[in-house]
XYZ file of C-alpha atoms in Angstrom:
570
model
C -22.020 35.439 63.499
C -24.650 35.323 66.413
C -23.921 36.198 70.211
C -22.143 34.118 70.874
C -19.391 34.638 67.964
C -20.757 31.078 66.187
C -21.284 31.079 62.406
C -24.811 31.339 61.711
C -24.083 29.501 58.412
C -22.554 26.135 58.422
C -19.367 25.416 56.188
C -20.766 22.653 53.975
C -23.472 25.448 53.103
C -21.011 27.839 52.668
C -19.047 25.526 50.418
C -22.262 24.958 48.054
C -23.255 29.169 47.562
C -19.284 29.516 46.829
C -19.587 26.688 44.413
C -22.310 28.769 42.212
C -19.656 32.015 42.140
C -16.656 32.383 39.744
C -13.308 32.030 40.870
C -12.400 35.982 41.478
C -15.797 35.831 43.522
C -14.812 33.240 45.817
C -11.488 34.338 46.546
C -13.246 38.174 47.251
C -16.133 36.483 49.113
C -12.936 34.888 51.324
C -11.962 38.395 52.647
C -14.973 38.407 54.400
C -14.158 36.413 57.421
C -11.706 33.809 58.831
C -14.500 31.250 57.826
C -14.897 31.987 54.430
C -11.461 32.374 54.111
C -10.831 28.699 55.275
C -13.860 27.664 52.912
C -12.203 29.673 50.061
C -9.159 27.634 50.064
C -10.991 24.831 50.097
C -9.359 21.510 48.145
C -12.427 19.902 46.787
C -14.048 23.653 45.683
C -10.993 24.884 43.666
C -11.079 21.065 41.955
C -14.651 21.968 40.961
C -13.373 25.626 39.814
C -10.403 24.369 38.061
C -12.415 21.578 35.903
C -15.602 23.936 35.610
C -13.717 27.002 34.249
C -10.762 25.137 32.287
C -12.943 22.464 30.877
C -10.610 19.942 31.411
C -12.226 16.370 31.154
C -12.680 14.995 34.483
C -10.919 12.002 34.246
C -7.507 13.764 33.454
C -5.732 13.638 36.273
C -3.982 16.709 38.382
C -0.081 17.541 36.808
C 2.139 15.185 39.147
C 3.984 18.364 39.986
C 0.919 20.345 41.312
C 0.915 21.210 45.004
C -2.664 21.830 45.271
C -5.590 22.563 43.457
C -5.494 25.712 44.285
C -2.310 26.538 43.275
C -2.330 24.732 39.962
C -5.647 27.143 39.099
C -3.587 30.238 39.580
C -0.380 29.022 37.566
C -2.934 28.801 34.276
C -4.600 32.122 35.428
C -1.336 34.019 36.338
C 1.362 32.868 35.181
C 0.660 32.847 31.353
C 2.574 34.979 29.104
C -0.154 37.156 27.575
C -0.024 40.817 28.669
C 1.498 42.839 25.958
C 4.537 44.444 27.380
C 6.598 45.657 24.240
C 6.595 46.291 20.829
C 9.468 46.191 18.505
C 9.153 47.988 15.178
C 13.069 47.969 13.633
C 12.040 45.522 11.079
C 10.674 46.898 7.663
C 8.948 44.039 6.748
C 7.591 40.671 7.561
C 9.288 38.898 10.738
C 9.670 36.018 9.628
C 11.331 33.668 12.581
C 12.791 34.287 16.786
C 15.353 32.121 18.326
C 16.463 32.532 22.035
C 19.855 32.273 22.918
C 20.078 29.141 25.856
C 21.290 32.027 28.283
C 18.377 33.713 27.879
C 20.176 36.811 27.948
C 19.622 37.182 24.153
C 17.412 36.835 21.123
C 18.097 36.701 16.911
C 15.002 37.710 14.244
C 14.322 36.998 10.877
C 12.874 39.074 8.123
C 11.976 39.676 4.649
C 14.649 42.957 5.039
C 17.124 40.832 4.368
C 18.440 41.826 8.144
C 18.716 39.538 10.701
C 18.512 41.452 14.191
C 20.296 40.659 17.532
C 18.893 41.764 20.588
C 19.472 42.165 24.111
C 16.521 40.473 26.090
C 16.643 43.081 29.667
C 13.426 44.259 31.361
C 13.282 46.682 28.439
C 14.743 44.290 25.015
C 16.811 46.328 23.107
C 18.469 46.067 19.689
C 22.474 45.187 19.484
C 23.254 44.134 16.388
C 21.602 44.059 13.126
C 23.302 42.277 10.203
C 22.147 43.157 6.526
C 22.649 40.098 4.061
C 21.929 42.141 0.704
C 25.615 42.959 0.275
C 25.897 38.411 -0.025
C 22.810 38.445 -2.813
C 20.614 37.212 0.082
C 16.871 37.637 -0.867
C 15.393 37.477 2.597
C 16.914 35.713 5.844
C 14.498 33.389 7.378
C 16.068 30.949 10.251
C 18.414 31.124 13.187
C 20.221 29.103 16.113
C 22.711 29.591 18.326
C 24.670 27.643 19.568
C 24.816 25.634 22.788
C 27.438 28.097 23.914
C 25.903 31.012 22.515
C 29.273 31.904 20.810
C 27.865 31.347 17.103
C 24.484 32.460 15.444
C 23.789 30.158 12.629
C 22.007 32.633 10.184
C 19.834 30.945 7.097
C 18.091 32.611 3.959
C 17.722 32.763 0.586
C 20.241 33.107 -2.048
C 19.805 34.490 -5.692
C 22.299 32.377 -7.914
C 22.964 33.210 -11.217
C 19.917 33.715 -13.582
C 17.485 34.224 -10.666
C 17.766 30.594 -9.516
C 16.873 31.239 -5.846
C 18.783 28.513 -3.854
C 19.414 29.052 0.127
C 22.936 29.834 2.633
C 23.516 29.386 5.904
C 25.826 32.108 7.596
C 27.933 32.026 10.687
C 28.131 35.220 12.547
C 30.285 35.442 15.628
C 28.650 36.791 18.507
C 31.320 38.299 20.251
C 32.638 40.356 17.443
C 29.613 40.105 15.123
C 31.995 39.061 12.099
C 30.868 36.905 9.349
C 32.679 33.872 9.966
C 31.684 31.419 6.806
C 28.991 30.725 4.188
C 27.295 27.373 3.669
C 24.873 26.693 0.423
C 22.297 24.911 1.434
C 19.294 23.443 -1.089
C 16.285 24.025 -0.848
C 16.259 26.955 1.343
C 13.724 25.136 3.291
C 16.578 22.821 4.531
C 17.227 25.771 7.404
C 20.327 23.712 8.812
C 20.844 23.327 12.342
C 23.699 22.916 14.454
C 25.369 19.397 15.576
C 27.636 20.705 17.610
C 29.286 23.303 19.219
C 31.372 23.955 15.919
C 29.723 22.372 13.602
C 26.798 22.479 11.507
C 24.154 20.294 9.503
C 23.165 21.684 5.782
C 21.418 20.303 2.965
C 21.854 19.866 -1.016
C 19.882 18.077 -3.685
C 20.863 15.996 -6.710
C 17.959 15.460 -9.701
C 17.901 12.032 -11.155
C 14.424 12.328 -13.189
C 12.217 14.267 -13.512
C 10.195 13.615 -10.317
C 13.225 11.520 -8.212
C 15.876 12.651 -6.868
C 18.501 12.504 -3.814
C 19.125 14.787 -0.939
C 22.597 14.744 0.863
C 23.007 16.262 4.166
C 26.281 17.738 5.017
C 28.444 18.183 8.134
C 30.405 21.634 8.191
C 32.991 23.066 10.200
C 31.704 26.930 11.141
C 35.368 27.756 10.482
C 36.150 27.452 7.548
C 39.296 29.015 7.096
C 41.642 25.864 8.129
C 44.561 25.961 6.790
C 45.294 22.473 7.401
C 45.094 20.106 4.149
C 44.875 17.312 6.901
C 41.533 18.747 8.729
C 38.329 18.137 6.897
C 36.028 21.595 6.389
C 32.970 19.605 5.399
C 31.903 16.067 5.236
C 28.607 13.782 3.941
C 26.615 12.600 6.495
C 23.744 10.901 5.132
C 22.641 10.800 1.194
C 18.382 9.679 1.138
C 16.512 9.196 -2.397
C 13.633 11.503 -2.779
C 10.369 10.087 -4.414
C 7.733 11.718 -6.488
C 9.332 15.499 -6.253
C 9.522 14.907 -2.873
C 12.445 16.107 -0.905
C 14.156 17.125 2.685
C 13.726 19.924 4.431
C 13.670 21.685 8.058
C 16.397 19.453 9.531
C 16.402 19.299 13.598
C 18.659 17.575 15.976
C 17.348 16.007 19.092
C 19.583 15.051 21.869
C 18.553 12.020 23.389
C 20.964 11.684 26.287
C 18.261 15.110 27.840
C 15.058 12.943 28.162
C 14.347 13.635 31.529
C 10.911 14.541 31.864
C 7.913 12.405 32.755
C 5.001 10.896 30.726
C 3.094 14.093 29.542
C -1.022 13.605 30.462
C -2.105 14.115 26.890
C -3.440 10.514 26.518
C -5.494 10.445 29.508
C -9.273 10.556 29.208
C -9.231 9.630 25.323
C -12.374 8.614 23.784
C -11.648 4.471 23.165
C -10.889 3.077 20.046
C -8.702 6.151 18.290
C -5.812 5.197 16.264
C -2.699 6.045 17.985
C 0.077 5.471 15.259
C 3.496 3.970 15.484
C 6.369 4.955 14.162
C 7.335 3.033 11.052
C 10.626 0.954 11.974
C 12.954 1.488 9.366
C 16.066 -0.911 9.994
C 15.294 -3.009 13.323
C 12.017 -3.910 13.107
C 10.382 -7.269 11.887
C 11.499 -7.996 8.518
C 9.095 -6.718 5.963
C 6.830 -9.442 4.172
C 8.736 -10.704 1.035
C 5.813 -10.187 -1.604
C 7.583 -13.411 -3.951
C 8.889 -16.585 -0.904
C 10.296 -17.886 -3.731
C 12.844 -15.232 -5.204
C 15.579 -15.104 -2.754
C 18.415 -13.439 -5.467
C 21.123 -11.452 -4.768
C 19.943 -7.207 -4.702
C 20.896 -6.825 -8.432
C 19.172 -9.804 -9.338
C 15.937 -8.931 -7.561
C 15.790 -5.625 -9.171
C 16.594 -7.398 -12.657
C 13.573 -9.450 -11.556
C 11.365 -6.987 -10.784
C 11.804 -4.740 -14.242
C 11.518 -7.992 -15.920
C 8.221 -8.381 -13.896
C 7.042 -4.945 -14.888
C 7.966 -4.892 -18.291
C 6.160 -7.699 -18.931
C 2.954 -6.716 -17.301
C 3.119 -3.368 -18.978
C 3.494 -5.298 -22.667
C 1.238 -7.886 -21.741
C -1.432 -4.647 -20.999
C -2.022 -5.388 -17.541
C -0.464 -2.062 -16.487
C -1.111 1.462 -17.872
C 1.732 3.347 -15.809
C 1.983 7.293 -16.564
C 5.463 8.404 -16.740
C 5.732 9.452 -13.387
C 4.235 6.016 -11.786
C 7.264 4.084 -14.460
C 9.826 6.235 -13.240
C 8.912 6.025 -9.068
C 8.537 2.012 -9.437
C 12.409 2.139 -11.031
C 13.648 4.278 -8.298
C 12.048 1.936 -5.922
C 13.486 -1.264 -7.715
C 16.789 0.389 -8.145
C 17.256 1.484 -4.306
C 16.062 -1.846 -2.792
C 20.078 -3.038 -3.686
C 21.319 0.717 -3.061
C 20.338 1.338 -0.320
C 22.964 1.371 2.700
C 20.811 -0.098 5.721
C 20.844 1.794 9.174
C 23.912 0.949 11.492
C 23.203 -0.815 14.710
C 24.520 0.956 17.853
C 24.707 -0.034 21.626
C 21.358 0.153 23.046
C 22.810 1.553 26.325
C 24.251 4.761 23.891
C 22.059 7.753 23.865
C 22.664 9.323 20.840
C 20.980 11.780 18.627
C 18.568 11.871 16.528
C 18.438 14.109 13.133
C 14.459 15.078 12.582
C 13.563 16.333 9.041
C 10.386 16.467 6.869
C 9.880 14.418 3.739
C 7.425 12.484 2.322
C 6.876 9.696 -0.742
C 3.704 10.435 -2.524
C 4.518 14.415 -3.204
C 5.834 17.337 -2.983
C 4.294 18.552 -0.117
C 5.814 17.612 3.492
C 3.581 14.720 4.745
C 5.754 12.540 6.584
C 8.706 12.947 9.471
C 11.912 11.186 9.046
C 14.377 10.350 11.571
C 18.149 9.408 11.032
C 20.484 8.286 14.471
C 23.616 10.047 14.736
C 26.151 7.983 15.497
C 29.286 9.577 17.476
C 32.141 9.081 14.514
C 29.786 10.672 12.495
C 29.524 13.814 14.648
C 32.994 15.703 13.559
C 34.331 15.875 10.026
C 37.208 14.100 10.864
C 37.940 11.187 8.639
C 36.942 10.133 5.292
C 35.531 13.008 3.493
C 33.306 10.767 1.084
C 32.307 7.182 1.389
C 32.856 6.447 5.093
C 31.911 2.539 5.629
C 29.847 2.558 2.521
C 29.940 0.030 -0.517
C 30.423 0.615 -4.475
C 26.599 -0.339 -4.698
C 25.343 1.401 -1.761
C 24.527 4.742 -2.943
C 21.782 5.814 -0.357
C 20.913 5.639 3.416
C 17.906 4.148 4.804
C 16.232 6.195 7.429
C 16.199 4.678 10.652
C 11.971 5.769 10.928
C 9.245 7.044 9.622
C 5.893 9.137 10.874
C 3.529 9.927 8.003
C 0.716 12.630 9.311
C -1.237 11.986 5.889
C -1.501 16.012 6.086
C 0.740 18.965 5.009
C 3.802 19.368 7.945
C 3.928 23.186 8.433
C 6.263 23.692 11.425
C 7.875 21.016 14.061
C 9.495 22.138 17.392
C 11.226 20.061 20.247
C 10.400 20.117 24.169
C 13.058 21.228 26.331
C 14.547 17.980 26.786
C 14.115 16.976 23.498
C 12.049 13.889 24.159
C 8.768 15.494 22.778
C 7.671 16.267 18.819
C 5.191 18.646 18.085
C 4.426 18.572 14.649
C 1.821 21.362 13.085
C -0.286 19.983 10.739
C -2.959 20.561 7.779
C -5.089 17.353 7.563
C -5.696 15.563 3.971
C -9.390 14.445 3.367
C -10.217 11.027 5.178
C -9.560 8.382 2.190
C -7.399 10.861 -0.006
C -5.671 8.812 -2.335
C -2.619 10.675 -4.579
C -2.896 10.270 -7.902
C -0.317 12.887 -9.896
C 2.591 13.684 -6.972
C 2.479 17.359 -8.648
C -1.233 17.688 -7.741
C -1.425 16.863 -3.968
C -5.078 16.832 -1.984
C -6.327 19.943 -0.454
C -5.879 20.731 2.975
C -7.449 21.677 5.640
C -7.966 24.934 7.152
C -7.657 23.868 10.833
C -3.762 23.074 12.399
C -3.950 20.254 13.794
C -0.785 20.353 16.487
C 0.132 15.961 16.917
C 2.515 14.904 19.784
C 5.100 12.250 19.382
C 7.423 10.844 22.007
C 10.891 10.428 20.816
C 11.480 7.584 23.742
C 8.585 5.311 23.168
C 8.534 6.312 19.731
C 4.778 6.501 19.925
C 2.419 9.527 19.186
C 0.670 10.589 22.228
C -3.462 10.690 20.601
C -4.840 13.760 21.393
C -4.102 16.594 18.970
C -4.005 20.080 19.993
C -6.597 22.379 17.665
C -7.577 26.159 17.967
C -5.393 27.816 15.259
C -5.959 28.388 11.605
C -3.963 28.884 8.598
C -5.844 29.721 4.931
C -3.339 29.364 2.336
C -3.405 26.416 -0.327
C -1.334 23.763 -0.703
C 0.776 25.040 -3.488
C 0.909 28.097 -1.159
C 1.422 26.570 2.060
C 4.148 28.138 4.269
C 5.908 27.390 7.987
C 4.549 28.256 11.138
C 7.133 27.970 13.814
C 6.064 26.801 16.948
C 8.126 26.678 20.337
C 7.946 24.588 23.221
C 8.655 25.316 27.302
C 8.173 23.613 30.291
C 4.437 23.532 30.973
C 3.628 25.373 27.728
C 3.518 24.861 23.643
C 3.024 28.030 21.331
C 2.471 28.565 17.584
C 1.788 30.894 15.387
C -1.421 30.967 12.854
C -2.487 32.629 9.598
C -5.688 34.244 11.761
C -3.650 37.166 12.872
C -3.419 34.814 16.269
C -0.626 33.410 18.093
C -1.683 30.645 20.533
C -0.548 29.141 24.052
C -1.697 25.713 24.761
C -1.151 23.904 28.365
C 1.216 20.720 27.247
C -0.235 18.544 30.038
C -4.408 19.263 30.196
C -4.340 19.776 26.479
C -6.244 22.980 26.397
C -5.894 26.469 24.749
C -5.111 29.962 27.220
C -4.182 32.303 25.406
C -4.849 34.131 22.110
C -2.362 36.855 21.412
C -3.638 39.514 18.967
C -1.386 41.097 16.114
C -2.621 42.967 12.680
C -1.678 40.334 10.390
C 0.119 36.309 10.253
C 1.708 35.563 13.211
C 4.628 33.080 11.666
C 6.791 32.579 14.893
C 7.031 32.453 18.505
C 9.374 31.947 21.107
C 9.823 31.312 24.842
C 12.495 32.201 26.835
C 14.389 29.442 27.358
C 14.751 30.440 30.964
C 11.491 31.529 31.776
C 8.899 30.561 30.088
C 6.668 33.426 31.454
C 8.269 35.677 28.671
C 6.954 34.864 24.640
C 8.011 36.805 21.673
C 5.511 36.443 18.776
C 6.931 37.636 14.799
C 4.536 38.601 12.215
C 3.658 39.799 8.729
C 2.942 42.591 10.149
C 6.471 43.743 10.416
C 6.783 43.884 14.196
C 7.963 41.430 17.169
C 5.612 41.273 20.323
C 6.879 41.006 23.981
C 4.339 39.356 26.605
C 4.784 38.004 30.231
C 1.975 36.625 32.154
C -0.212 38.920 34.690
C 2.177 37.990 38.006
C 5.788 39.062 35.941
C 3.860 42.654 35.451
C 2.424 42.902 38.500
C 5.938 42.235 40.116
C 7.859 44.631 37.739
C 5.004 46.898 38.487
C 5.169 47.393 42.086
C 6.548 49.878 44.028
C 9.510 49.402 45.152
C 10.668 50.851 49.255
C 13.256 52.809 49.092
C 15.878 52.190 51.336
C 16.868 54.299 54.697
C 20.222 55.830 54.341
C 22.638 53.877 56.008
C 24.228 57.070 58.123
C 20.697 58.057 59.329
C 19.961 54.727 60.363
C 23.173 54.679 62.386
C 22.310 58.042 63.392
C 19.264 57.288 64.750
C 21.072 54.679 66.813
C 23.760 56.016 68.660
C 21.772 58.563 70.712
């Protein structure tokens, strides 16, 4: 200041030395004096800070919900979960999955102990209730849900069936008394199951029909399944989809469409021109498919009679040299084209719900995302056990769409209100063609994390990349990822687990443990708390920098109340 108490430095000079500094510099360099303090806060300098230290493309736009510049700066820098707060080390061996209750109030782990844990989630977490599954020939438990009432855990693992077959169940364990309320089989393991409703519960089986085809039906059970009742239903078939080329279902989700509330996420802003932004493949209402022969218009029998009569003749005539695996995927194809029980048309104006699962039609490994609408009479087990509004030739169900990721799907996880995908992801070589479905292309070592939105049924471009995962394809296993408000998380096989902003697309945080990190979770009700699982036997508490420093501070303690009114009567 000179004499006369002017500044003896103007502001827009001011502004341009405080654009040079980091961010903690400006905002000490503000505690100078008022003016620097007014500079400090400064709109357009914090949009330079935020850009400059985020390295956010400039032409992505603020978050709708941002206040200020300012502001939105300090919720990536503050309110991040990744200080280390707690370490849990009852497990014995690898943790293997974390679900949050919807309260909050509690969380349920996974692990190759063949345990699945129960704990209370307080300032300090604690451990309630652990279950051991050995006593049910349970190999290792590896998936659980509760349910939206947080009554019921839904418990999954693996089951060793007579002559070491390893198949999968899915357990119901009551959360109020911590009984064992029912066991589901479920097949493959990898199924998980899910719930559908309060009471009841999605689970998988599978059927060979050749060598390399064969059909997966999805189940509806009751979690009670002691009814008495020969006139209630304990179980019932929902859906029954042919599997091609040793392919099958697995990781079954449930997304409830009547929760899409949120706005368009940002992700597609600022792409480079001209990348491919894929569609989901239409299933039932789309534009009818391209008949490859105008002139055979035959009954469904008929056509298929056609079509082995087409390729019998080619392969005799020796213009087709088909292995045994190609001749055997081209009948399953002919056969299910008069099968094949299209999807049911509902009332636009309905929100129902989606059922999400992996699959794929060229091998083994995941590669493409199916989705099946739930109708509401198909959501209780009410009615018809077998059959329900099905025809003697309609054996299987067409899925309603399709999202091949030409990659390996390794984990899949829903937004908060359900109306977002994320799909992790280990890329096939540009141009990979699959010859032999047992011998599927390598993959890559990056994760590629894709978006898809559920309402537009559209993937949003830009893919989310940081994390890394090493194991072949043969090899490959899931990496559960979780999704918040503002946030997305996932584990890796770099000893990593990673926190991604949903809406600028970029990585902040990397969250250290000693060996794979294979789950994470948020808190469902504050997404400032994230539990990360590993191989390395332990489950990892962090909240962001302001949580600690709040739980941190001292707290005043209060006057007595008779010495305050002490103090006043005189």
């Amino acid at each position: 200041m000179d004499e006369g108490g002017m500044p003896l430095l103007p502001d827009s000079l001011v502004y341009q030395i405080f654009l040079s500094l980091d961010p903690a510099d400006v905002l000490t360099a503000g505690l100078v004096c008022r003016q620097w303090q007014a500079v400090s806060r400064d709109e357009f300098l914090w949009r330079e800070q935020f850009y400059r230290y985020y390295h956010v493309a400039r032409d992505v736009p603020r978050h709708p919900a941002a206040t200020s510049w300012y502001e939105e700066f300090r919720r990536l820098y503050d309110m991040v979960p990744c200080v280390e707060v707690q370490t849990l080390k009852e497990h014995t061996d690898q943790v293997l999955h974390l679900s949050f209750s919807h309260s909050g109030y509690q969380f349920a782990s996974c692990s190759k102990d063949c345990t699945v844990k129960i704990w209370n989630n307080d300032l300090t977490i604690s451990l309630l209730h652990s279950a051991d599954m050995r006593p049910y020939n349970w190999s290792y438990t590896q998936f659980s849900q509760f349910n939206q009432d947080d009554s019921l855990l839904l418990a999954s693992g693996v089951f060793l069936g007579p002559h070491n077959s390893s198949s999968g169940e899915i357990a119901v364990i009551s959360l109020d008394s911590f009984v064992l309320l029912s066991r589901v089989r479920n097949k493959p393991y990898d199924v998980f199951g899910c719930w559908l409703t309060e009471t009841s519960l999605i689970s998988g089986n599978l059927h060979r029909i050749g060598d390399i085809t064969s059909c997966s039906v999805l189940w509806l059970n009751n979690a009670f399944q002691d009814v008495e009742s020969e006139n209630v239903n304990v179980v019932k078939r929902l859906f029954k989809i042919q599997n091609l080329n040793a392919s099958t279902i697995r990781t079954v989700m449930v997304a409830d469409c009547s929760r899409f509330d949120s706005p368009d996420l940002l992700l597609d802003a600022g792409d480079q021109p001209g990348l491919p932004c894929r569609v989901f493949d239409l299933g039932g209402d789309s534009e009818e498919e391209e008949d490859p022969d105008p002139g055979l218009h035959t009954s469904g029998s008929g056509r298929v009679k056609e079509g082995l009569r087409r390729m019998l003749d080619s392969m005799l005539d020796g213009h087709a040299q088909l292995s045994d695996c190609a001749l055997e995927t081209q009948v399953a194809e002919l056969l299910a084209q008069s099968h094949t029980k299209p999807p049911e048309s509902s009332d636009a104006d309905t929100r129902n719900k989606y059922l999400i699962f992996t699959t794929g039609c060229l091998t083994y490994s995941p590669h493409q995302i199916g989705i099946k609408q739930i109708l509401p009479h198909q959501m209780t087990t009410a009615g018809p056990v077998l059959g329900e509004g099905r025809g003697s030739d309609a054996f299987f169900d067409a899925l309603d769409h399709v999202i091949d990721v030409h990659g390996h799907i390794i984990g899949m996880g829903l937004s908060p209100d359900n109306r977002y995908l994320y799909v992790n992801s280990r890329a096939w070589p540009p141009g990979s063609v699959v010859a032999d479905p047992m011998q599927p292309p390598p993959i890559a070592e990056e994760i590629d994390l894709l978006v898809f939105d559920l309402k537009t049924m559209r993937e949003v471009k830009r893919a989310l990349r940081a994390h890394r995962a090493y194991t072949p394809n043969d090899e490959c296993f899931f990496i559960f990822l979780d999704v918040s408000r503002d946030f997305v998380a996932s584990g890796a096989e770099d000893r990593h687990g990673y926190i991604w902003d949903r809406h600028y697309n970029i990585c902040l945080a990397k969250l250290r443990h000693e060996d794979v990190v294979n789950s994470v979770a948020f808190s469902p009700q504050e997404q400032e708390l994230l539990l990360t699982a590993s191989d390395d036997a332990t489950i990892k508490a962090w909240r962001s920098p302001r949580t600690v420093r709040v739980l941190q501070a001292p707290r005043p303690r209060p006057r007595p109340f008779f010495s305050w009114f002490a103090s006043h009567r005189r």
